[in-house]
């Protein structure tokens, strides 16, 4: 995988070399293929979304009826779940230890912080140029180190989550950014009895993992995509956008217009890069009042976010979310219902908040964040 | 044939201004501008605008260093094409990025320094484009030259616009800034005098 990133980077740098070739590049037709990259199927036993994970059609309309997704919590028992998370945390700790072992002293000093360092809570999704990151970037790593860093990321996500991360990173090629400007930072000692954490962060991708023993916190996590469709046809966040649009359209179709809490879109997500968040002002309508098909779409939105997590963690989140009250969640929309027109949506339950903003650059620029009122940055583990 | 030998540089200047817009229209019509054609067109017109403005800005130093008067004869055409592409660039921005929403555009201009310096550069180019004709040149006399020194501000602002776009890889913006810096330096009177002296000595 590191190969793929490096090759793209080299092509981009070559294309940018010198003002003459830059002008030539400006005149050349943008390459275009229509095949979106298909993320690998996640090895998950979660209730699967009733629709394909990737729907390349932005106009996939509300007319498409969605068969209901089972709303029941996953069937894993607590014990099996604890065991699965235990294996997972061991894998993560091993991968982190292996990554740190590939670094020289100076690199290790850059990549590591004490667990209680304030750096752990300093986060952002913007480019490293706008918000300089601390940690070690892929740019500063050799091949072996990059592979170890990617293995650490892979160990901490599902196959789908890993692919989505690479997709988001590869979109940087379309923006004139470096797809290797992603930073790895480890806090505390991986695998120790105490608590430790690690972070993968760069433009549009911010992932935080806090681990204590067999328990893992994975929030906040931020996914962004600009452009929403790359020149090669890649859509990094297709269902996050389309499923929500299908939902709001179907709500409007049955007269639930109060789901639109504002005619104009917001211009940014509300919680920005806050360290801790609580519930926002309730907007929109209660999921408990939705039809079965509409609830299935809510499930699909949730899955679009949670399926990026390793299976036991995704199950755990889903269970918490169900236990806290699926019907208590609220879905609210601001802005236009058409694709490529600015919009924003918010899905909020008793324990979590999902914000999705696509109002910049002609609605081809997504920012989305999943916050957990209790588990963000592993506060409950400390 | 003789006409072409005398006017090749004018033909080249007009080709530089017109061929890219024809290619752009052709690519747009043929759906070859990628998944988000507006963005591709905005980037392309921005790049073309800057390239043509730099070419126009280079005419005076090229003429004074090389003695070739042809460079001055194509300066206006290159500058006007550069201005036209900037206008198109901003129009696409207003439609695509700004969704023709004035409130949003104004907020974007105030929030993103790259956008405000771009707008300042464009605003400075407007009087230059309007007074670029020979008629205005005669009418304004000495003041024309003073007015057209605004280009010394507009060019660095354009470079800043490119530099401040939200990007990590700065090779192209830095290359552009260096070229604009060198073209500004080439207008520095002591340097110009030294080059003129060299050229005289060389001619003797
Ligand atoms: C003289 C005036 C201007 C010049 C010469 C200029 C030039 C450029 C150049 C060279 C680029 C980068 C193109 C590329 O990457 O290939 C660009 C991008 C851009 N410009 Fe301008 N520009 C000007 C004014 C403006 C103004 C007034 C605005 C809006 C208020 C604007 C908005 C943008 C935007 C949004 C981008 C694209 C950013 C992105 O998507 O990466 N420009 N411009």
Short mmCIF file of N, CA, C and O in Angstrom, two decimals, chain A residues 207-286:
data_model
loop_
_atom_site.label_atom_id
_atom_site.label_comp_id
_atom_site.label_asym_id
_atom_site.label_seq_id
_atom_site.Cartn_x
_atom_site.Cartn_y
_atom_site.Cartn_z
N UNK A 207 -7.70 10.02 13.51
CA UNK A 207 -8.14 8.82 14.23
C UNK A 207 -7.37 8.72 15.54
O UNK A 207 -6.15 8.88 15.57
N UNK A 208 -8.11 8.52 16.61
CA UNK A 208 -7.51 8.46 17.95
C UNK A 208 -7.89 7.13 18.59
O UNK A 208 -9.07 6.78 18.61
N UNK A 209 -6.92 6.45 19.12
CA UNK A 209 -7.18 5.17 19.78
C UNK A 209 -6.59 5.25 21.19
O UNK A 209 -5.40 5.55 21.33
N UNK A 210 -7.42 5.02 22.18
CA UNK A 210 -6.94 5.01 23.57
C UNK A 210 -7.19 3.61 24.11
O UNK A 210 -8.31 3.09 23.99
N UNK A 211 -6.14 3.01 24.68
CA UNK A 211 -6.24 1.59 25.05
C UNK A 211 -5.85 1.40 26.51
O UNK A 211 -4.82 1.92 26.96
N UNK A 212 -6.70 0.67 27.22
CA UNK A 212 -6.32 0.26 28.57
C UNK A 212 -6.69 -1.22 28.69
O UNK A 212 -7.87 -1.57 28.57
N UNK A 213 -5.67 -2.05 28.89
CA UNK A 213 -5.93 -3.49 28.97
C UNK A 213 -6.65 -3.96 27.72
O UNK A 213 -6.16 -3.79 26.61
N UNK A 214 -7.85 -4.51 27.93
CA UNK A 214 -8.62 -5.04 26.81
C UNK A 214 -9.62 -4.05 26.25
O UNK A 214 -10.45 -4.41 25.42
N UNK A 215 -9.57 -2.83 26.74
CA UNK A 215 -10.59 -1.87 26.33
C UNK A 215 -10.00 -0.79 25.43
O UNK A 215 -8.87 -0.35 25.62
N UNK A 216 -10.79 -0.39 24.44
CA UNK A 216 -10.30 0.60 23.46
C UNK A 216 -11.34 1.69 23.27
O UNK A 216 -12.53 1.41 23.14
N UNK A 217 -10.88 2.93 23.22
CA UNK A 217 -11.76 4.03 22.81
C UNK A 217 -11.28 4.51 21.44
O UNK A 217 -10.06 4.63 21.23
N UNK A 218 -12.19 4.76 20.56
CA UNK A 218 -11.79 5.07 19.18
C UNK A 218 -12.28 6.45 18.73
O UNK A 218 -12.14 6.80 17.56
N UNK A 219 -12.86 7.18 19.65
CA UNK A 219 -13.38 8.50 19.26
C UNK A 219 -12.56 9.60 19.92
O UNK A 219 -11.92 9.34 20.93
N UNK A 220 -12.58 10.82 19.38
CA UNK A 220 -13.33 11.23 18.21
C UNK A 220 -12.69 10.69 16.94
O UNK A 220 -11.49 10.43 16.92
N UNK A 221 -13.50 10.52 15.89
CA UNK A 221 -12.87 10.29 14.60
C UNK A 221 -13.49 11.15 13.53
O UNK A 221 -14.69 11.42 13.54
N UNK A 222 -12.62 11.60 12.67
CA UNK A 222 -13.00 12.57 11.64
C UNK A 222 -12.67 12.00 10.27
O UNK A 222 -11.56 11.52 10.04
N UNK A 223 -13.64 12.03 9.40
CA UNK A 223 -13.43 11.65 8.00
C UNK A 223 -13.84 12.83 7.13
O UNK A 223 -14.90 13.41 7.34
N UNK A 224 -13.03 13.14 6.14
CA UNK A 224 -13.41 14.18 5.19
C UNK A 224 -13.08 13.72 3.79
O UNK A 224 -12.27 12.80 3.60
N UNK A 225 -13.71 14.32 2.82
CA UNK A 225 -13.42 13.97 1.43
C UNK A 225 -13.59 15.20 0.54
O UNK A 225 -14.65 15.80 0.51
N UNK A 226 -12.51 15.55 -0.11
CA UNK A 226 -12.55 16.64 -1.10
C UNK A 226 -11.57 16.29 -2.18
O UNK A 226 -10.42 16.12 -1.88
N UNK A 227 -11.96 16.13 -3.39
CA UNK A 227 -13.32 16.21 -3.87
C UNK A 227 -14.12 14.96 -3.50
O UNK A 227 -13.53 13.92 -3.22
N UNK A 228 -15.45 15.11 -3.52
CA UNK A 228 -16.30 13.97 -3.19
C UNK A 228 -16.18 12.86 -4.24
O UNK A 228 -16.43 11.70 -3.95
N UNK A 229 -15.84 13.27 -5.46
CA UNK A 229 -15.53 12.30 -6.51
C UNK A 229 -14.20 12.72 -7.11
O UNK A 229 -14.06 13.86 -7.55
N UNK A 230 -13.23 11.80 -7.10
CA UNK A 230 -11.92 12.18 -7.63
C UNK A 230 -11.92 12.10 -9.15
O UNK A 230 -12.88 11.61 -9.74
N UNK A 231 -10.85 12.56 -9.75
CA UNK A 231 -10.75 12.50 -11.21
C UNK A 231 -10.72 11.06 -11.71
O UNK A 231 -10.97 10.82 -12.89
N UNK A 232 -10.39 10.13 -10.84
CA UNK A 232 -10.41 8.73 -11.28
C UNK A 232 -11.74 8.06 -10.90
O UNK A 232 -11.88 6.85 -11.02
N UNK A 233 -12.68 8.86 -10.41
CA UNK A 233 -14.01 8.33 -10.10
C UNK A 233 -14.13 7.77 -8.69
O UNK A 233 -15.16 7.20 -8.34
N UNK A 234 -13.12 7.96 -7.88
CA UNK A 234 -13.15 7.43 -6.52
C UNK A 234 -14.07 8.26 -5.62
O UNK A 234 -13.95 9.49 -5.57
N UNK A 235 -14.97 7.61 -4.92
CA UNK A 235 -15.79 8.28 -3.91
C UNK A 235 -15.40 7.68 -2.56
O UNK A 235 -15.69 6.52 -2.29
N UNK A 236 -14.75 8.50 -1.74
CA UNK A 236 -14.27 7.97 -0.46
C UNK A 236 -15.42 7.84 0.54
O UNK A 236 -15.36 7.00 1.44
N UNK A 237 -16.45 8.68 0.43
CA UNK A 237 -17.54 8.65 1.42
C UNK A 237 -18.89 8.63 0.72
O UNK A 237 -19.70 9.56 0.91
N UNK A 238 -19.18 7.60 -0.05
CA UNK A 238 -20.42 7.63 -0.85
C UNK A 238 -21.70 7.51 -0.03
O UNK A 238 -22.60 8.33 -0.15
N UNK A 239 -21.77 6.49 0.83
CA UNK A 239 -23.05 6.25 1.52
C UNK A 239 -23.27 7.24 2.66
O UNK A 239 -24.41 7.51 3.03
N UNK A 240 -22.18 7.76 3.20
CA UNK A 240 -22.33 8.77 4.26
C UNK A 240 -23.14 9.94 3.70
O UNK A 240 -23.92 10.57 4.41
N UNK A 241 -22.93 10.23 2.43
CA UNK A 241 -23.64 11.34 1.79
C UNK A 241 -25.01 10.89 1.24
O UNK A 241 -26.04 11.49 1.55
N UNK A 242 -24.99 9.82 0.46
CA UNK A 242 -26.21 9.45 -0.28
C UNK A 242 -27.32 8.90 0.62
O UNK A 242 -28.49 9.20 0.41
N UNK A 243 -26.94 8.07 1.60
CA UNK A 243 -27.98 7.46 2.45
C UNK A 243 -28.72 8.55 3.23
O UNK A 243 -29.94 8.50 3.39
N UNK A 244 -27.97 9.57 3.68
CA UNK A 244 -28.61 10.65 4.44
C UNK A 244 -29.54 11.45 3.53
O UNK A 244 -30.62 11.88 3.96
N UNK A 245 -29.12 11.66 2.29
CA UNK A 245 -29.98 12.40 1.36
C UNK A 245 -31.26 11.60 1.06
O UNK A 245 -32.35 12.15 1.02
N UNK A 246 -31.09 10.29 0.90
CA UNK A 246 -32.28 9.46 0.67
C UNK A 246 -33.22 9.56 1.86
O UNK A 246 -34.44 9.63 1.70
N UNK A 247 -32.63 9.58 3.04
CA UNK A 247 -33.45 9.65 4.25
C UNK A 247 -34.22 10.97 4.31
O UNK A 247 -35.44 10.97 4.51
N UNK A 248 -33.53 12.08 4.11
CA UNK A 248 -34.23 13.37 4.24
C UNK A 248 -35.29 13.51 3.15
O UNK A 248 -36.39 14.01 3.39
N UNK A 249 -34.98 13.01 1.97
CA UNK A 249 -35.98 13.09 0.89
C UNK A 249 -37.21 12.26 1.24
O UNK A 249 -38.34 12.68 0.98
N UNK A 250 -36.98 11.11 1.83
CA UNK A 250 -38.13 10.27 2.13
C UNK A 250 -38.92 10.88 3.30
O UNK A 250 -40.13 10.74 3.37
N UNK A 251 -38.23 11.58 4.20
CA UNK A 251 -38.95 12.24 5.30
C UNK A 251 -39.81 13.37 4.76
O UNK A 251 -40.98 13.54 5.14
N UNK A 252 -39.21 14.15 3.86
CA UNK A 252 -39.95 15.27 3.27
C UNK A 252 -41.15 14.74 2.48
O UNK A 252 -42.25 15.30 2.53
N UNK A 253 -40.91 13.61 1.81
CA UNK A 253 -41.98 13.04 0.97
C UNK A 253 -43.21 12.67 1.80
O UNK A 253 -44.33 12.70 1.30
N UNK A 254 -43.00 12.33 3.08
CA UNK A 254 -44.18 11.98 3.90
C UNK A 254 -44.57 13.14 4.83
O UNK A 254 -45.28 12.96 5.82
N UNK A 255 -44.06 14.32 4.50
CA UNK A 255 -44.50 15.52 5.21
C UNK A 255 -43.75 15.85 6.47
O UNK A 255 -44.10 16.78 7.19
N UNK A 256 -42.66 15.11 6.76
CA UNK A 256 -41.90 15.42 7.98
C UNK A 256 -40.88 16.52 7.68
O UNK A 256 -39.66 16.33 7.81
N UNK A 257 -41.37 17.66 7.26
CA UNK A 257 -40.47 18.74 6.85
C UNK A 257 -39.71 19.33 8.03
O UNK A 257 -38.71 20.01 7.84
N UNK A 258 -40.21 19.07 9.25
CA UNK A 258 -39.49 19.62 10.41
C UNK A 258 -38.11 18.97 10.58
O UNK A 258 -37.29 19.44 11.37
N UNK A 259 -37.85 17.92 9.80
CA UNK A 259 -36.50 17.33 9.82
C UNK A 259 -35.48 18.33 9.28
O UNK A 259 -34.30 18.28 9.62
N UNK A 260 -35.96 19.25 8.42
CA UNK A 260 -35.07 20.31 7.93
C UNK A 260 -35.12 21.44 8.95
O UNK A 260 -36.09 22.19 9.01
N UNK A 261 -34.10 21.55 9.75
CA UNK A 261 -34.17 22.54 10.83
C UNK A 261 -33.71 23.92 10.37
O UNK A 261 -33.82 24.89 11.09
N UNK A 262 -33.16 23.99 9.16
CA UNK A 262 -32.68 25.27 8.65
C UNK A 262 -32.65 25.19 7.12
O UNK A 262 -32.20 24.19 6.57
N UNK A 263 -33.14 26.25 6.45
CA UNK A 263 -33.17 26.24 4.98
C UNK A 263 -31.76 26.29 4.40
O UNK A 263 -31.44 25.61 3.44
N UNK A 264 -30.93 27.16 4.99
CA UNK A 264 -29.54 27.28 4.50
C UNK A 264 -28.68 26.27 5.23
O UNK A 264 -28.88 26.01 6.41
N UNK A 265 -27.70 25.77 4.52
CA UNK A 265 -26.78 24.84 5.17
C UNK A 265 -25.93 25.59 6.19
O UNK A 265 -25.77 26.81 6.10
N UNK A 266 -25.43 24.87 7.16
CA UNK A 266 -24.41 25.47 8.02
C UNK A 266 -23.15 25.56 7.16
O UNK A 266 -23.07 24.90 6.13
N UNK A 267 -22.18 26.34 7.56
CA UNK A 267 -20.98 26.41 6.73
C UNK A 267 -19.85 25.59 7.33
O UNK A 267 -18.76 25.54 6.77
N UNK A 268 -20.09 24.98 8.45
CA UNK A 268 -19.06 24.15 9.09
C UNK A 268 -19.75 23.29 10.14
O UNK A 268 -20.87 23.58 10.55
N UNK A 269 -19.03 22.25 10.60
CA UNK A 269 -19.65 21.47 11.67
C UNK A 269 -19.47 22.24 12.98
O UNK A 269 -18.49 22.96 13.17
N UNK A 270 -20.45 22.08 13.85
CA UNK A 270 -20.54 22.95 15.03
C UNK A 270 -19.43 22.69 16.04
O UNK A 270 -18.85 23.61 16.61
N UNK A 271 -19.11 21.40 16.25
CA UNK A 271 -18.20 21.08 17.36
C UNK A 271 -16.73 21.33 17.02
O UNK A 271 -15.86 21.21 17.89
N UNK A 272 -16.46 21.67 15.78
CA UNK A 272 -15.12 22.04 15.33
C UNK A 272 -14.08 21.03 15.84
O UNK A 272 -14.29 19.84 15.66
N UNK A 273 -13.00 21.51 16.49
CA UNK A 273 -12.01 20.54 16.99
C UNK A 273 -11.99 20.53 18.52
O UNK A 273 -10.94 20.40 19.15
N UNK A 274 -13.18 20.66 19.11
CA UNK A 274 -13.26 20.70 20.58
C UNK A 274 -12.69 19.43 21.18
O UNK A 274 -12.79 18.35 20.59
N UNK A 275 -12.14 19.62 22.37
CA UNK A 275 -11.56 18.48 23.07
C UNK A 275 -12.67 17.58 23.61
O UNK A 275 -12.62 16.36 23.49
N UNK A 276 -13.68 18.18 24.20
CA UNK A 276 -14.82 17.41 24.71
C UNK A 276 -16.11 18.05 24.20
O UNK A 276 -16.18 19.27 24.08
N UNK A 277 -17.08 17.23 23.94
CA UNK A 277 -18.36 17.80 23.53
C UNK A 277 -19.49 17.13 24.30
O UNK A 277 -19.37 15.99 24.74
N UNK A 278 -20.55 17.89 24.45
CA UNK A 278 -21.78 17.36 25.03
C UNK A 278 -22.85 17.42 23.94
O UNK A 278 -22.57 17.87 22.83
N UNK A 279 -24.05 16.99 24.26
CA UNK A 279 -25.12 17.01 23.25
C UNK A 279 -25.36 18.43 22.75
O UNK A 279 -25.34 19.38 23.51
N UNK A 280 -25.57 18.55 21.43
CA UNK A 280 -25.92 19.83 20.86
C UNK A 280 -27.43 20.02 20.99
O UNK A 280 -28.16 19.07 21.29
N UNK A 281 -27.85 21.22 20.72
CA UNK A 281 -29.29 21.53 20.74
C UNK A 281 -30.03 20.50 19.87
O UNK A 281 -29.61 20.25 18.73
N UNK A 282 -31.07 19.87 20.41
CA UNK A 282 -31.76 18.84 19.60
C UNK A 282 -32.43 19.49 18.38
O UNK A 282 -33.14 20.47 18.52
N UNK A 283 -32.12 18.93 17.22
CA UNK A 283 -32.75 19.45 15.99
C UNK A 283 -33.33 18.27 15.22
O UNK A 283 -32.96 17.12 15.45
N UNK A 284 -34.23 18.58 14.30
CA UNK A 284 -34.79 17.55 13.44
C UNK A 284 -35.86 16.73 14.12
O UNK A 284 -36.56 17.21 15.02
N UNK A 285 -35.95 15.47 13.73
CA UNK A 285 -37.05 14.62 14.21
C UNK A 285 -36.52 13.35 14.88
O UNK A 285 -35.40 12.92 14.63
N UNK A 286 -37.37 12.78 15.72
CA UNK A 286 -36.99 11.58 16.45
C UNK A 286 -37.00 10.36 15.53
O UNK A 286 -37.95 10.14 14.78
#
